[in-house]
Every structure is written in C-alpha cells, then in structure tokens.
Amino acid sequence: MDIVCSTEEQALFERISSIAQGMQVHCYLVGGFVRDKILGRDTKDADIVCTGDGIALAQAVAASYPNRPQVNFFKTFGTAQFKLNGFDVEFVGARKESYSSDSRKPEVSEGTIEDDQRRRDFTINAMAISLNKENYGRLIDPFNGMEDLRNKILRTPLDPDITFSDDPLRMMRGIRFATQLGFVLEPETFEAISRNKERIKIVSQERVTDELNKIMVTPKPSVGFDLLYKSRLLHEFFPQMTELAGVEIIEGKGHKDNFYHTLQVLDNVAQRSDNLWLRWAAVLHDIAKPATKKFEEGHGWTFHGHEALGEKMTPRIFRQLKLPQNENMKFVAKLVGLHLRPIGLTKEDITDSAMRRLLFDAGADLEALMILCESDVTSKNKFKVKRYLENFELVKERLKVVEEKDRIRNWQPPIDGAEIMKIFGLAPSREVGILKTAVREAILDGIIPNDYAAAYGYVLQKAAEMDIKPVKQ
Ligand code: ATP
Ligand code: MG
C-alpha cells in the first residue's frame, strides 16, 4: 500500500476488495481518508467508491460479518454506510455530475473513477487508492494531489470557477481546510472564491455555519476569518462582522481596527479554552462598536453602550447564522454584555459590594468571563499587556476572597418574587420586580444582612414607600 493502515483497516480493505471482485466491480479508497493517512492525521471514517452499485457492495460487505452491522443507505444519492467497532465506512457508486446554474442539485449518472475524482473539491481530496487485485494499494492521483499535499497547497481539480459554481459550499470548505491544515489556497483558487462569493446564497445557512464552526474550533481561527474577509465571502453571510473593519481618523485621532482586534481576541481565547461558545463570545464582544461609535470633541473615539447593544444583537445574529437559540446563545449574550465589567474592578478603591455584584451577575460563568477579558488585552506594548494582566490577577484574587466570605455565585435572595406576591397579595407586575430588585440590591450593597428576617423587614418598608400594604395572613 502507498499508505500505512492499521491491521483492522487492512483486514477490512482486503475483505472489501475480494467481495468487490466477486461482484465484478472496481473499488477504491478515496478522499479525506487517503489525504489524512498521508498527512499522518487520525482517521475515524473511510470513503469507498466503486463502479456500479455502492449500496449493493455495502450490503454484501456488511453481510459477510457474523454480527451483520446495520447498513444505512440513501437510494437517491446511491450512498450507504455502516459502522464497524466505531469506524465509519461509507460507500458510493462512482458518479459523473453536471450542474445547472440555478441549483445545487446535480444531474447524476454512473461514471468511472476518474469522473468521480473530477467532481471532488480539492486535488488533495481527489486522490484514490486502488482496492483492485491487479494494482491493490496503488495511489491513483490524476491531479497531482500528492505534490499539492507536499507543498501545502489547496487547488481545485478543475477550473475553480466551475468547481465553486457547481457547489459553492466548497469555498467554505477550502477556507476551512486552509485553517485546519495550515495550507495555502493557490492564488487562482482564492480569486475564484472572490468571484463566486455570491453563489454561497444557494447553500443552506446551516451548512455554511457548520464549516464556520469547524474554523472556530481550530487552534488559530483568525486565519479562516481573515480569508473569509479578504475574499469577501464573509460579507455575504455575516456583514455585521465585516463592519468592524477599518480605521477612521478625525483631528489626527484614530481608533483601532476592530475587526483585526476581534480576530486577535479570538485567537487569544482559542489559546486559553476549547469552548466553542466562549470563542463565539470573542467574535461578538465588540459587534456593536460600529453602531455606537462617536467622535467626542476634545476627547476622541467612544463606543458607549456597545456591550449592552452587543448583548441585544446576539440572539438576532444567532438566528441569522442558524446557530442554536438555547442556553449556549444566552451564555454568549451574557458574556458580551459583561465583557467590560472586570476592567471596572481593576481601579483603586473598589468596594466589596462591587465585587459581589459581578459575582452575582456572572454566576457560574465567571471563569469564562475572565478568560474573555484577559484575551481582550491586545496592546502591542508588552509592558501594558503585562500590567493589565497583573491587574486582572488581583481582581481574580479579590473575587475569590469575597466569594469565600459571602457565597454569592450560587446565591438566591432570601425572598423571591413568589413570596413577595404572597405577602402583598400582588399579581405578577412591575411592582413585584421593583421590590424583588430592592431586596437583592440592599443585600449586595451590604445595607441589610443576608437573612429572611432582615429581608422581610426591608421589603415591608420599601412597599410602604410605594403605598403597598401587606395582606393579613
Ligand atoms: P473532514 O472529514 O475533515 O470534514 P473530508 O475531506 O473527509 O474532511 P468529508 O465531508 O468527510 O470531508 O468528505 C469526504 C470526501 O468527499 C472529501 O475528501 C472530498 O473528496 C469529497 N467531498 C466532500 N464534500 C464535497 C463537496 N462539497 N464537493 C466535492 N467533494 C466533496
Ligand atoms: Mg471525512
């Protein structure tokens, strides 16, 4: 074999080979498996292409095992798949495709292995290994994928305008592979992405976002976002992020380029955490800067309220990108909203109640918030960076001390909304909210102690000020 496989993989491929021979079809290993084996990356699945009926071959191979793994198949696509000890084996009949300009749905007909290789996205993904008796294990590489692999180059097998126009998702895949593998998009291929960027609109947002998330979880996601920006593909599906780019200068004063700042913050977070959603918080933390930007005479550029507006924009952006509307979205919105708070705590003379307030607001997400804040320090001045990070260390230490003393992070005030409604006979209303907040704030501020009796006395007094009387029990 031209690639090195485990004993189990070898046994599987030899079995496929002899069954295919019996059925008088040719078959090949192809695509990501071949690429990853040559690169020495981990593989959890293998794609097999055969001339003729891929589903029939899959069924015959599965049936040859005593435990007969279940075969899942899609008749319309001619694909079939089964799992063997956690290893995914996929089968497809070699195809020849032609596309029309208004849809992604190709006309598919039976083809040869060469036809099948031509319809693949990149030369490094278009290499095949023969599983046929006459040349078992030999690499079939009509587009010189091996050389591109060696030179770390991403290039389409056909004219890139045709490859990308036929299936525009390939543009996202190209940028994803560049980021994931540390490869370079060959210039003509890259230019074709710029030319065909508008075609991305015919691909479902779920699939685009799937690729975006694969970029997000790489060690250096900025590489992908930079390529998305420079090809202007990003402008097609996430214009809000592109609006962060650029520097405006008034009276000789400029602000930083918030797009590249955001990418730096994203990479900084990626170095500190694998959490995809924390990485999304990095992407969105300054998203409202363009909308809140002002030049204040004699003072300079300000972005007042960008954290609150950014928090509000987060659900909309998640919807637009077809990201989930669940607790992950809430986590991102919360961090965007809080991302300036720890900076406020680095000043002198900060009271315990300010610390308690952040402990209460951040709750379980305090560590994530501190990672975001530390990552947000992107000055070129090393001494400044060092000083800011040291200040955050001091804040973290004080937060720890206050938390140990007051246990705020999982704390609930001793009187909640339901209790307030009962005491005063109120229906859910604005008044209930006001009283509830008053109790919580009084405790966080240290005005009253954290116990029921004190809270009860305090809420009676507050209610009296609002002309609300308790009902007789
Ligand atoms: P990964 O598994 O890391 O996502 P991969 O290259 O294996 O990378 P798959 O989606 O598993 O990607 O697809 C397997 C193979 O199928 C690819 O290597 C490529 O040859 C081909 N392929 C997948 N998607 C496309 C596409 N949109 N256009 C053309 N060929 C594709
Ligand atoms: Mg794969």
Short mmCIF file of C-alpha atoms and ligand atoms in Angstrom, two decimals:
data_model
loop_
_atom_site.label_atom_id
_atom_site.label_comp_id
_atom_site.label_asym_id
_atom_site.label_seq_id
_atom_site.Cartn_x
_atom_site.Cartn_y
_atom_site.Cartn_z
CA MET A 1 0.00 0.00 0.00
CA ASP A 2 1.05 3.55 -0.66
CA ILE A 3 -0.37 4.43 2.75
CA VAL A 4 0.09 2.91 6.20
CA CYS A 5 -3.05 1.36 7.70
CA SER A 6 -3.79 -0.42 10.98
CA THR A 7 -4.26 -4.20 10.95
CA GLU A 8 -8.05 -3.77 11.32
CA GLU A 9 -8.17 -1.31 8.44
CA GLN A 10 -6.10 -3.67 6.28
CA ALA A 11 -8.38 -6.61 7.06
CA LEU A 12 -11.44 -4.50 6.19
CA PHE A 13 -9.98 -3.27 2.90
CA GLU A 14 -8.90 -6.77 1.85
CA ARG A 15 -12.38 -8.06 2.58
CA ILE A 16 -13.99 -5.25 0.55
CA SER A 17 -11.52 -5.96 -2.25
CA SER A 18 -12.35 -9.65 -2.55
CA ILE A 19 -16.12 -9.14 -2.26
CA ALA A 20 -15.98 -6.43 -4.95
CA GLN A 21 -14.00 -8.76 -7.17
CA GLY A 22 -16.65 -11.42 -6.74
CA MET A 23 -19.29 -8.87 -7.77
CA GLN A 24 -17.14 -7.81 -10.70
CA VAL A 25 -16.94 -4.16 -9.68
CA HIS A 26 -13.87 -1.98 -9.19
CA CYS A 27 -13.43 -0.17 -5.91
CA TYR A 28 -11.16 2.43 -4.36
CA LEU A 29 -10.44 4.24 -1.14
CA VAL A 30 -10.88 7.95 -1.77
CA GLY A 31 -11.00 11.46 -0.34
CA GLY A 32 -10.36 12.55 3.25
CA PHE A 33 -9.16 9.13 4.41
CA VAL A 34 -6.36 8.98 1.82
CA ARG A 35 -5.41 12.60 2.49
CA ASP A 36 -5.35 12.19 6.27
CA LYS A 37 -3.39 8.93 6.12
CA ILE A 38 -0.68 10.58 4.03
CA LEU A 39 -0.64 13.55 6.41
CA GLY A 40 -0.49 11.25 9.42
CA ARG A 41 -3.71 12.63 10.87
CA ASP A 42 -6.24 10.50 12.80
CA THR A 43 -8.97 8.82 10.75
CA LYS A 44 -12.35 7.68 12.02
CA ASP A 45 -14.01 7.01 8.68
CA ALA A 46 -13.23 5.83 5.18
CA ASP A 47 -14.93 6.53 1.86
CA ILE A 48 -15.09 3.74 -0.72
CA VAL A 49 -16.02 4.45 -4.33
CA CYS A 50 -16.99 1.61 -6.64
CA THR A 51 -18.02 1.33 -10.23
CA GLY A 52 -21.62 0.23 -10.19
CA ASP A 53 -23.91 -0.12 -7.18
CA GLY A 54 -22.36 1.22 -3.94
CA ILE A 55 -25.35 0.19 -1.84
CA ALA A 56 -25.17 -3.44 -3.04
CA LEU A 57 -21.45 -3.57 -2.25
CA ALA A 58 -22.01 -2.12 1.23
CA GLN A 59 -24.72 -4.66 1.93
CA ALA A 60 -22.58 -7.55 0.73
CA VAL A 61 -19.62 -6.46 2.86
CA ALA A 62 -21.77 -5.90 5.96
CA ALA A 63 -23.45 -9.30 5.49
CA SER A 64 -20.06 -11.01 5.45
CA TYR A 65 -19.52 -10.16 9.13
CA PRO A 66 -21.01 -12.56 11.70
CA ASN A 67 -22.70 -9.69 13.59
CA ARG A 68 -24.03 -8.17 10.32
CA PRO A 69 -23.73 -4.44 11.07
CA GLN A 70 -26.76 -2.44 10.01
CA VAL A 71 -26.44 -0.64 6.68
CA ASN A 72 -27.94 2.84 6.35
CA PHE A 73 -28.47 3.95 2.79
CA PHE A 74 -29.89 6.74 0.65
CA LYS A 75 -31.28 5.39 -2.60
CA THR A 76 -31.48 8.81 -4.26
CA PHE A 77 -27.79 9.52 -3.66
CA GLY A 78 -26.62 5.94 -4.11
CA THR A 79 -24.73 6.09 -0.81
CA ALA A 80 -24.56 3.56 2.01
CA GLN A 81 -22.81 3.44 5.35
CA PHE A 82 -22.17 1.10 8.24
CA LYS A 83 -20.12 1.18 11.42
CA LEU A 84 -17.51 -1.34 12.41
CA ASN A 85 -16.23 -1.02 16.01
CA GLY A 86 -16.80 2.74 15.87
CA PHE A 87 -15.13 3.05 12.46
CA ASP A 88 -17.44 4.56 9.82
CA VAL A 89 -17.32 3.01 6.34
CA GLU A 90 -19.12 4.84 3.55
CA PHE A 91 -19.81 3.50 0.08
CA VAL A 92 -20.83 5.30 -3.06
CA GLY A 93 -21.07 4.39 -6.73
CA ALA A 94 -18.66 6.38 -8.92
CA ARG A 95 -20.55 9.35 -10.30
CA LYS A 96 -20.45 11.79 -13.10
CA GLU A 97 -22.22 15.05 -12.42
CA SER A 98 -23.38 18.10 -14.25
CA TYR A 99 -24.96 21.07 -12.58
CA SER A 100 -27.33 23.76 -13.74
CA SER A 101 -26.71 27.36 -12.70
CA ASP A 102 -29.81 27.86 -10.54
CA SER A 103 -29.46 24.97 -8.15
CA ARG A 104 -27.06 22.79 -6.24
CA LYS A 105 -28.91 19.67 -7.29
CA PRO A 106 -26.76 17.91 -9.86
CA GLU A 107 -27.80 15.57 -12.62
CA VAL A 108 -26.03 12.39 -11.62
CA SER A 109 -25.14 9.41 -13.77
CA GLU A 110 -22.86 6.42 -13.40
CA GLY A 111 -19.21 7.17 -14.10
CA THR A 112 -15.65 5.94 -13.87
CA ILE A 113 -13.23 6.52 -11.01
CA GLU A 114 -11.73 9.42 -13.00
CA ASP A 115 -15.19 11.01 -13.37
CA ASP A 116 -15.64 10.68 -9.64
CA GLN A 117 -12.27 12.23 -8.85
CA ARG A 118 -13.01 15.21 -11.10
CA ARG A 119 -16.13 16.15 -9.12
CA ARG A 120 -14.23 16.37 -5.85
CA ASP A 121 -13.39 19.70 -4.28
CA PHE A 122 -9.60 19.86 -3.98
CA THR A 123 -6.73 17.93 -5.51
CA ILE A 124 -5.66 16.74 -2.05
CA ASN A 125 -9.18 15.31 -1.58
CA ALA A 126 -9.27 13.72 -5.03
CA MET A 127 -6.66 11.01 -4.56
CA ALA A 128 -7.72 7.36 -4.63
CA ILE A 129 -6.09 4.08 -3.61
CA SER A 130 -6.96 1.05 -5.67
CA LEU A 131 -8.54 -1.92 -3.88
CA ASN A 132 -8.50 -3.99 -7.08
CA LYS A 133 -6.49 -7.14 -7.42
CA GLU A 134 -4.41 -6.00 -10.40
CA ASN A 135 -2.98 -2.93 -8.66
CA TYR A 136 -4.05 -3.25 -5.00
CA GLY A 137 -2.77 -0.41 -2.82
CA ARG A 138 -1.62 1.82 -5.66
CA LEU A 139 -2.23 5.57 -5.50
CA ILE A 140 -4.32 6.98 -8.35
CA ASP A 141 -3.66 10.68 -8.45
CA PRO A 142 -4.63 12.28 -11.77
CA PHE A 143 -4.49 15.86 -10.41
CA ASN A 144 -1.16 15.68 -8.65
CA GLY A 145 -2.70 15.93 -5.20
CA MET A 146 0.44 14.40 -3.73
CA GLU A 147 2.55 17.34 -4.84
CA ASP A 148 -0.01 19.83 -3.53
CA LEU A 149 -0.07 17.96 -0.25
CA ARG A 150 3.70 18.19 -0.03
CA ASN A 151 3.63 21.90 -0.85
CA LYS A 152 0.62 22.52 1.41
CA ILE A 153 -1.48 23.92 -1.40
CA LEU A 154 -5.26 23.85 -1.90
CA ARG A 155 -6.21 23.76 -5.56
CA THR A 156 -9.36 22.59 -7.33
CA PRO A 157 -9.03 19.66 -9.76
CA LEU A 158 -10.99 21.53 -12.46
CA ASP A 159 -11.25 25.22 -13.34
CA PRO A 160 -12.04 26.68 -9.89
CA ASP A 161 -14.90 28.78 -11.28
CA ILE A 162 -16.63 25.56 -12.32
CA THR A 163 -15.85 23.66 -9.10
CA PHE A 164 -17.11 26.53 -6.90
CA SER A 165 -20.08 27.45 -9.01
CA ASP A 166 -21.25 23.80 -9.10
CA ASP A 167 -21.24 23.60 -5.29
CA PRO A 168 -20.47 26.89 -3.53
CA LEU A 169 -20.03 25.17 -0.15
CA ARG A 170 -16.62 24.14 -1.49
CA MET A 171 -15.46 27.74 -1.00
CA MET A 172 -16.17 27.44 2.72
CA ARG A 173 -14.52 24.01 2.80
CA GLY A 174 -11.43 25.43 1.10
CA ILE A 175 -11.05 28.16 3.70
CA ARG A 176 -11.76 25.62 6.44
CA PHE A 177 -9.05 23.26 5.16
CA ALA A 178 -6.59 26.17 4.88
CA THR A 179 -7.24 26.99 8.55
CA GLN A 180 -7.36 23.40 9.81
CA LEU A 181 -4.35 22.04 7.91
CA GLY A 182 -2.28 25.23 7.70
CA PHE A 183 -2.39 25.10 3.88
CA VAL A 184 -2.43 27.98 1.41
CA LEU A 185 -5.16 28.48 -1.18
CA GLU A 186 -3.44 28.63 -4.55
CA PRO A 187 -3.97 32.20 -5.90
CA GLU A 188 -6.29 31.30 -8.80
CA THR A 189 -8.39 29.17 -6.47
CA PHE A 190 -8.58 32.03 -3.97
CA GLU A 191 -9.51 34.56 -6.66
CA ALA A 192 -12.27 32.24 -7.85
CA ILE A 193 -13.71 32.33 -4.31
CA SER A 194 -13.89 36.14 -4.57
CA ARG A 195 -15.53 35.88 -7.98
CA ASN A 196 -18.09 33.27 -6.93
CA LYS A 197 -18.81 34.53 -3.41
CA GLU A 198 -22.42 35.48 -4.17
CA ARG A 199 -23.21 31.86 -5.10
CA ILE A 200 -22.90 30.95 -1.40
CA LYS A 201 -26.51 32.19 -1.11
CA ILE A 202 -27.80 28.97 -2.73
CA VAL A 203 -26.26 26.89 0.09
CA SER A 204 -28.26 26.46 3.29
CA GLN A 205 -27.02 28.61 6.17
CA GLU A 206 -26.78 25.50 8.38
CA ARG A 207 -24.11 24.02 6.12
CA VAL A 208 -22.21 27.31 5.88
CA THR A 209 -22.28 27.69 9.66
CA ASP A 210 -21.16 24.10 10.08
CA GLU A 211 -17.97 24.96 8.21
CA LEU A 212 -17.64 28.23 10.14
CA ASN A 213 -17.77 26.29 13.41
CA LYS A 214 -15.08 23.94 12.10
CA ILE A 215 -12.93 27.03 11.51
CA MET A 216 -13.81 28.29 15.01
CA VAL A 217 -12.51 25.17 16.76
CA THR A 218 -9.07 25.20 15.10
CA PRO A 219 -6.07 26.40 17.12
CA LYS A 220 -5.88 29.67 15.14
CA PRO A 221 -9.34 30.58 13.84
CA SER A 222 -8.26 34.08 12.73
CA VAL A 223 -6.63 32.50 9.65
CA GLY A 224 -10.06 31.43 8.37
CA PHE A 225 -11.82 34.69 9.22
CA ASP A 226 -9.08 36.68 7.52
CA LEU A 227 -9.54 34.62 4.33
CA LEU A 228 -13.32 34.94 4.57
CA TYR A 229 -12.92 38.69 4.88
CA LYS A 230 -10.35 39.12 2.11
CA SER A 231 -12.37 37.00 -0.33
CA ARG A 232 -15.47 38.96 0.81
CA LEU A 233 -17.30 35.67 1.39
CA LEU A 234 -17.89 36.83 4.97
CA HIS A 235 -19.72 39.91 3.64
CA GLU A 236 -22.31 37.58 2.10
CA PHE A 237 -23.49 35.88 5.27
CA PHE A 238 -22.11 37.86 8.23
CA PRO A 239 -21.93 41.54 7.19
CA GLN A 240 -22.09 42.78 10.80
CA MET A 241 -18.65 41.34 11.44
CA THR A 242 -17.12 42.96 8.35
CA GLU A 243 -18.39 46.35 9.53
CA LEU A 244 -15.86 46.14 12.38
CA ALA A 245 -13.06 46.58 9.85
CA GLY A 246 -11.27 49.82 9.14
CA VAL A 247 -9.96 52.86 10.96
CA GLU A 248 -11.44 56.34 10.90
CA ILE A 249 -9.29 59.37 11.73
CA ILE A 250 -10.61 62.73 12.97
CA GLU A 251 -8.41 65.55 14.33
CA GLY A 252 -5.45 63.20 13.95
CA LYS A 253 -7.04 60.65 16.25
CA GLY A 254 -7.79 57.15 15.01
CA HIS A 255 -9.37 54.16 16.74
CA LYS A 256 -8.11 50.61 16.42
CA ASP A 257 -9.28 48.35 13.61
CA ASN A 258 -11.93 46.42 15.49
CA PHE A 259 -12.04 43.55 13.00
CA TYR A 260 -8.40 42.65 13.48
CA HIS A 261 -8.68 43.36 17.19
CA THR A 262 -11.59 40.87 17.34
CA LEU A 263 -9.54 38.25 15.49
CA GLN A 264 -6.70 38.74 17.96
CA VAL A 265 -9.10 38.31 20.88
CA LEU A 266 -10.49 35.17 19.22
CA ASP A 267 -7.01 33.65 18.87
CA ASN A 268 -6.19 34.62 22.45
CA VAL A 269 -9.35 32.87 23.68
CA ALA A 270 -8.51 29.84 21.48
CA GLN A 271 -5.17 29.57 23.27
CA ARG A 272 -6.89 29.53 26.64
CA SER A 273 -10.04 27.49 26.00
CA ASP A 274 -11.56 24.90 23.65
CA ASN A 275 -15.10 26.09 24.38
CA LEU A 276 -16.74 26.92 21.02
CA TRP A 277 -19.25 29.28 22.67
CA LEU A 278 -16.60 31.22 24.51
CA ARG A 279 -14.94 31.64 21.11
CA TRP A 280 -18.25 32.95 19.75
CA ALA A 281 -18.33 35.45 22.61
CA ALA A 282 -14.93 36.66 21.41
CA VAL A 283 -16.25 37.10 17.86
CA LEU A 284 -19.26 39.08 19.12
CA HIS A 285 -17.83 41.01 22.07
CA ASP A 286 -17.36 44.25 20.08
CA ILE A 287 -20.02 43.61 17.41
CA ALA A 288 -21.94 46.77 18.37
CA LYS A 289 -18.93 49.08 18.14
CA PRO A 290 -19.80 50.33 14.63
CA ALA A 291 -23.35 51.18 15.76
CA THR A 292 -22.24 53.04 18.90
CA LYS A 293 -19.16 54.78 17.54
CA LYS A 294 -18.91 58.53 18.20
CA PHE A 295 -16.20 61.13 17.99
CA GLU A 296 -16.34 63.36 21.02
CA GLU A 297 -14.72 66.75 20.55
CA GLY A 298 -11.51 67.12 22.54
CA HIS A 299 -11.83 63.59 23.85
CA GLY A 300 -11.65 61.11 20.99
CA TRP A 301 -13.49 57.99 19.88
CA THR A 302 -16.06 56.37 22.15
CA PHE A 303 -18.26 53.27 21.86
CA HIS A 304 -20.58 53.87 24.82
CA GLY A 305 -23.02 51.06 25.44
CA HIS A 306 -21.56 48.71 22.84
CA GLU A 307 -21.60 45.88 25.36
CA ALA A 308 -25.34 46.25 26.09
CA LEU A 309 -26.27 46.66 22.43
CA GLY A 310 -23.99 43.74 21.53
CA GLU A 311 -25.82 41.59 24.07
CA LYS A 312 -29.12 42.55 22.40
CA MET A 313 -27.78 41.84 18.91
CA THR A 314 -26.56 38.35 19.85
CA PRO A 315 -29.90 36.46 19.56
CA ARG A 316 -30.55 38.08 16.16
CA ILE A 317 -27.11 37.14 14.85
CA PHE A 318 -27.51 33.60 16.16
CA ARG A 319 -30.82 33.36 14.31
CA GLN A 320 -29.31 34.76 11.12
CA LEU A 321 -26.43 32.26 11.26
CA LYS A 322 -28.77 29.42 12.26
CA LEU A 323 -26.83 28.91 15.48
CA PRO A 324 -28.89 27.41 18.32
CA GLN A 325 -31.40 29.54 20.25
CA ASN A 326 -30.60 27.86 23.54
CA GLU A 327 -28.52 28.24 26.69
CA ASN A 328 -25.35 28.50 24.56
CA MET A 329 -26.75 31.61 22.91
CA LYS A 330 -27.69 33.01 26.33
CA PHE A 331 -24.17 32.33 27.56
CA VAL A 332 -22.66 34.23 24.61
CA ALA A 333 -25.07 37.17 25.02
CA LYS A 334 -24.34 37.33 28.74
CA LEU A 335 -20.56 37.41 28.25
CA VAL A 336 -20.86 40.10 25.56
CA GLY A 337 -22.95 42.16 27.99
CA LEU A 338 -20.50 41.72 30.86
CA HIS A 339 -17.21 41.97 29.00
CA LEU A 340 -16.24 45.40 30.33
CA ARG A 341 -17.19 44.78 33.94
CA PRO A 342 -13.94 43.25 35.23
CA ILE A 343 -12.00 46.23 33.83
CA GLY A 344 -14.07 48.45 36.10
CA LEU A 345 -12.86 46.38 39.04
CA THR A 346 -9.18 46.97 38.31
CA LYS A 347 -9.40 50.56 39.56
CA GLU A 348 -8.44 51.57 43.09
CA ASP A 349 -10.91 51.81 45.98
CA ILE A 350 -13.25 49.14 44.67
CA THR A 351 -15.75 48.11 47.33
CA ASP A 352 -16.73 44.56 48.26
CA SER A 353 -20.24 45.30 47.05
CA ALA A 354 -18.94 45.95 43.50
CA MET A 355 -17.20 42.57 43.68
CA ARG A 356 -20.38 40.90 44.98
CA ARG A 357 -22.37 42.43 42.16
CA LEU A 358 -20.12 40.89 39.49
CA LEU A 359 -20.09 37.55 41.32
CA PHE A 360 -23.89 37.64 41.29
CA ASP A 361 -24.23 38.75 37.64
CA ALA A 362 -21.60 36.37 36.23
CA GLY A 363 -22.51 33.44 38.48
CA ALA A 364 -21.30 30.16 37.01
CA ASP A 365 -19.74 31.93 34.01
CA LEU A 366 -17.18 33.99 35.91
CA GLU A 367 -14.15 31.94 34.77
CA ALA A 368 -15.25 32.20 31.14
CA LEU A 369 -15.74 35.94 31.53
CA MET A 370 -12.26 36.38 32.98
CA ILE A 371 -10.77 34.43 30.05
CA LEU A 372 -12.59 36.72 27.62
CA CYS A 373 -11.37 39.84 29.45
CA GLU A 374 -7.77 38.69 29.57
CA SER A 375 -7.96 37.83 25.87
CA ASP A 376 -9.34 41.30 25.16
CA VAL A 377 -5.97 42.82 26.11
CA THR A 378 -4.33 43.21 22.70
CA SER A 379 -1.99 46.19 23.03
CA LYS A 380 1.28 45.98 21.09
CA ASN A 381 3.02 47.41 24.15
CA LYS A 382 4.25 44.37 26.09
CA PHE A 383 4.57 46.30 29.32
CA LYS A 384 0.97 47.48 29.13
CA VAL A 385 -0.23 43.93 28.43
CA LYS A 386 1.72 42.65 31.41
CA ARG A 387 0.37 45.35 33.71
CA TYR A 388 -3.28 44.80 32.63
CA LEU A 389 -3.00 41.04 33.08
CA GLU A 390 -1.48 41.54 36.54
CA ASN A 391 -4.41 43.80 37.42
CA PHE A 392 -6.83 41.06 36.36
CA GLU A 393 -4.96 38.60 38.59
CA LEU A 394 -5.55 40.95 41.54
CA VAL A 395 -9.25 41.20 40.65
CA LYS A 396 -9.50 37.41 40.48
CA GLU A 397 -7.89 37.08 43.89
CA ARG A 398 -10.25 39.59 45.46
CA LEU A 399 -13.26 37.96 43.81
CA LYS A 400 -12.14 34.70 45.34
CA VAL A 401 -11.84 36.20 48.81
CA VAL A 402 -15.25 37.89 48.62
CA GLU A 403 -16.86 34.72 47.26
CA GLU A 404 -15.41 32.62 50.07
CA LYS A 405 -16.80 35.07 52.59
CA ASP A 406 -20.23 35.80 51.07
CA ARG A 407 -21.01 32.82 48.74
CA ILE A 408 -22.67 34.95 46.08
CA ARG A 409 -22.21 32.89 42.90
CA ASN A 410 -24.99 30.38 43.52
CA TRP A 411 -26.90 32.67 45.80
CA GLN A 412 -30.59 33.48 45.63
CA PRO A 413 -32.02 36.33 47.76
CA PRO A 414 -33.96 35.03 50.83
CA ILE A 415 -37.21 36.50 49.45
CA ASP A 416 -38.21 35.79 45.86
CA GLY A 417 -40.95 37.09 43.58
CA ALA A 418 -43.47 34.41 44.57
CA GLU A 419 -43.01 35.28 48.24
CA ILE A 420 -43.47 39.00 47.51
CA MET A 421 -46.73 38.33 45.65
CA LYS A 422 -47.98 36.31 48.62
CA ILE A 423 -47.02 38.90 51.25
CA PHE A 424 -48.73 41.78 49.41
CA GLY A 425 -51.41 39.90 47.50
CA LEU A 426 -49.97 41.13 44.19
CA ALA A 427 -50.38 39.65 40.74
CA PRO A 428 -47.22 39.41 38.59
CA SER A 429 -46.43 43.06 37.89
CA ARG A 430 -43.79 45.77 37.68
CA GLU A 431 -44.12 46.38 41.42
CA VAL A 432 -43.10 42.82 42.24
CA GLY A 433 -39.98 43.30 40.13
CA ILE A 434 -39.09 46.56 41.84
CA LEU A 435 -39.45 45.08 45.32
CA LYS A 436 -37.52 41.97 44.41
CA THR A 437 -34.63 44.00 42.99
CA ALA A 438 -34.64 46.33 46.01
CA VAL A 439 -34.13 43.40 48.39
CA ARG A 440 -31.36 41.89 46.26
CA GLU A 441 -29.54 45.21 45.86
CA ALA A 442 -29.77 46.02 49.58
CA ILE A 443 -28.10 42.71 50.42
CA LEU A 444 -25.43 43.02 47.71
CA ASP A 445 -24.71 46.56 48.89
CA GLY A 446 -24.40 45.36 52.48
CA ILE A 447 -27.27 47.62 53.64
CA ILE A 448 -29.05 44.67 55.27
CA PRO A 449 -27.71 41.25 56.24
CA ASN A 450 -28.39 38.22 54.08
CA ASP A 451 -31.25 36.63 56.05
CA TYR A 452 -35.02 36.25 55.84
CA ALA A 453 -35.98 38.44 58.79
CA ALA A 454 -33.92 41.39 57.56
CA ALA A 455 -35.20 40.97 54.01
CA TYR A 456 -38.81 40.76 55.27
CA GLY A 457 -38.47 43.98 57.30
CA TYR A 458 -36.80 45.71 54.38
CA VAL A 459 -39.41 44.72 51.79
CA LEU A 460 -42.24 45.93 54.10
CA GLN A 461 -40.53 49.29 54.41
CA LYS A 462 -39.95 49.58 50.64
CA ALA A 463 -43.53 48.59 49.91
CA ALA A 464 -44.84 51.19 52.34
CA GLU A 465 -42.91 53.86 50.41
CA MET A 466 -44.83 52.69 47.33
CA ASP A 467 -48.19 52.65 49.16
CA ILE A 468 -48.38 48.88 49.04
CA LYS A 469 -49.69 47.13 52.13
CA PRO A 470 -49.25 43.52 53.18
CA VAL A 471 -52.39 41.35 53.19
CA LYS A 472 -53.49 39.94 56.52
CA GLN A 473 -52.23 36.39 56.90
P1 ATP B 1 -13.48 16.13 7.10
O1 ATP B 1 -13.94 14.72 7.29
O2 ATP B 1 -12.35 16.56 7.92
O3 ATP B 1 -14.61 17.09 7.10
P2 ATP B 1 -13.21 15.34 4.37
O4 ATP B 1 -12.40 15.87 3.22
O5 ATP B 1 -13.08 13.90 4.69
O6 ATP B 1 -12.88 16.23 5.60
P3 ATP B 1 -15.98 14.75 4.04
O7 ATP B 1 -17.15 15.68 4.15
O8 ATP B 1 -15.84 13.64 5.00
O9 ATP B 1 -14.71 15.70 4.08
O10 ATP B 1 -15.99 14.21 2.56
C1 ATP B 1 -15.17 13.14 2.11
C2 ATP B 1 -14.68 13.42 0.71
O11 ATP B 1 -15.78 13.68 -0.16
C3 ATP B 1 -13.80 14.65 0.56
O12 ATP B 1 -12.46 14.38 0.86
C4 ATP B 1 -14.00 15.04 -0.87
O13 ATP B 1 -13.25 14.23 -1.74
C5 ATP B 1 -15.46 14.72 -1.08
N1 ATP B 1 -16.35 15.87 -0.80
C6 ATP B 1 -17.00 16.16 0.34
N2 ATP B 1 -17.76 17.25 0.20
C7 ATP B 1 -17.56 17.68 -1.05
C8 ATP B 1 -18.09 18.77 -1.82
N3 ATP B 1 -18.94 19.64 -1.29
N4 ATP B 1 -17.67 18.87 -3.10
C9 ATP B 1 -16.83 17.98 -3.64
N5 ATP B 1 -16.30 16.96 -2.98
C10 ATP B 1 -16.67 16.79 -1.71
MG MG B 2 -14.23 12.80 6.22
#
